[in-house]
Amino acid sequence: MSKTGRKKAIVVGTGAGGIATAARLAKSGFSVTVLEKNSFTGGRCSLIHHEGHRFDQGPSLLLLPKLFQEAFHDLDTSLEAEGGGSPTLSN
């Protein structure tokens, strides 16, 4: 417990799972510290820039849309409300 009486939690990693977990813990009243080994956040949702090219680390939003929908729902918002829109595929 912290001096304010709030329980403390440490979340390792700032990928989709780490951020969703940290947000849910904070909403539940925890004092949350998030640790990340990289100089960037996002885990497999991030981009790598190399020699003028962009490389997606992984299409997590397209492969795991329910994970994102549930996380935003648990936080009383939606991906669309936060400016994300729904993932769609077209050819």
Steps between C-alpha positions, in 0.01 A plus 500: 500500500612852428492788746159594357362155581476396134630160400803508271552300182788470256431405138788385282467591133315765303347281234124471462473257791717704736324827427154339529597340831645824637190695401266245660704497821503881515124510443465256792687740728855367484805723483665356186860515380568374147849385398626465141842379383483678163524871426151481343160375607256272326669161485373322190273799429799724432695602193869471425656766276814385318678672212191700406261203511223415748449147627190406701589282796176306463141540390360451852193718444400293197581162655364568849216754460300348788791558741500869413120530508485337844778718639336822381159377624647427845623860506153638412596614151550356152773487241283717275445760775876525547561563130590147395210386286417138426758280333387399151663313217443570133654385175 
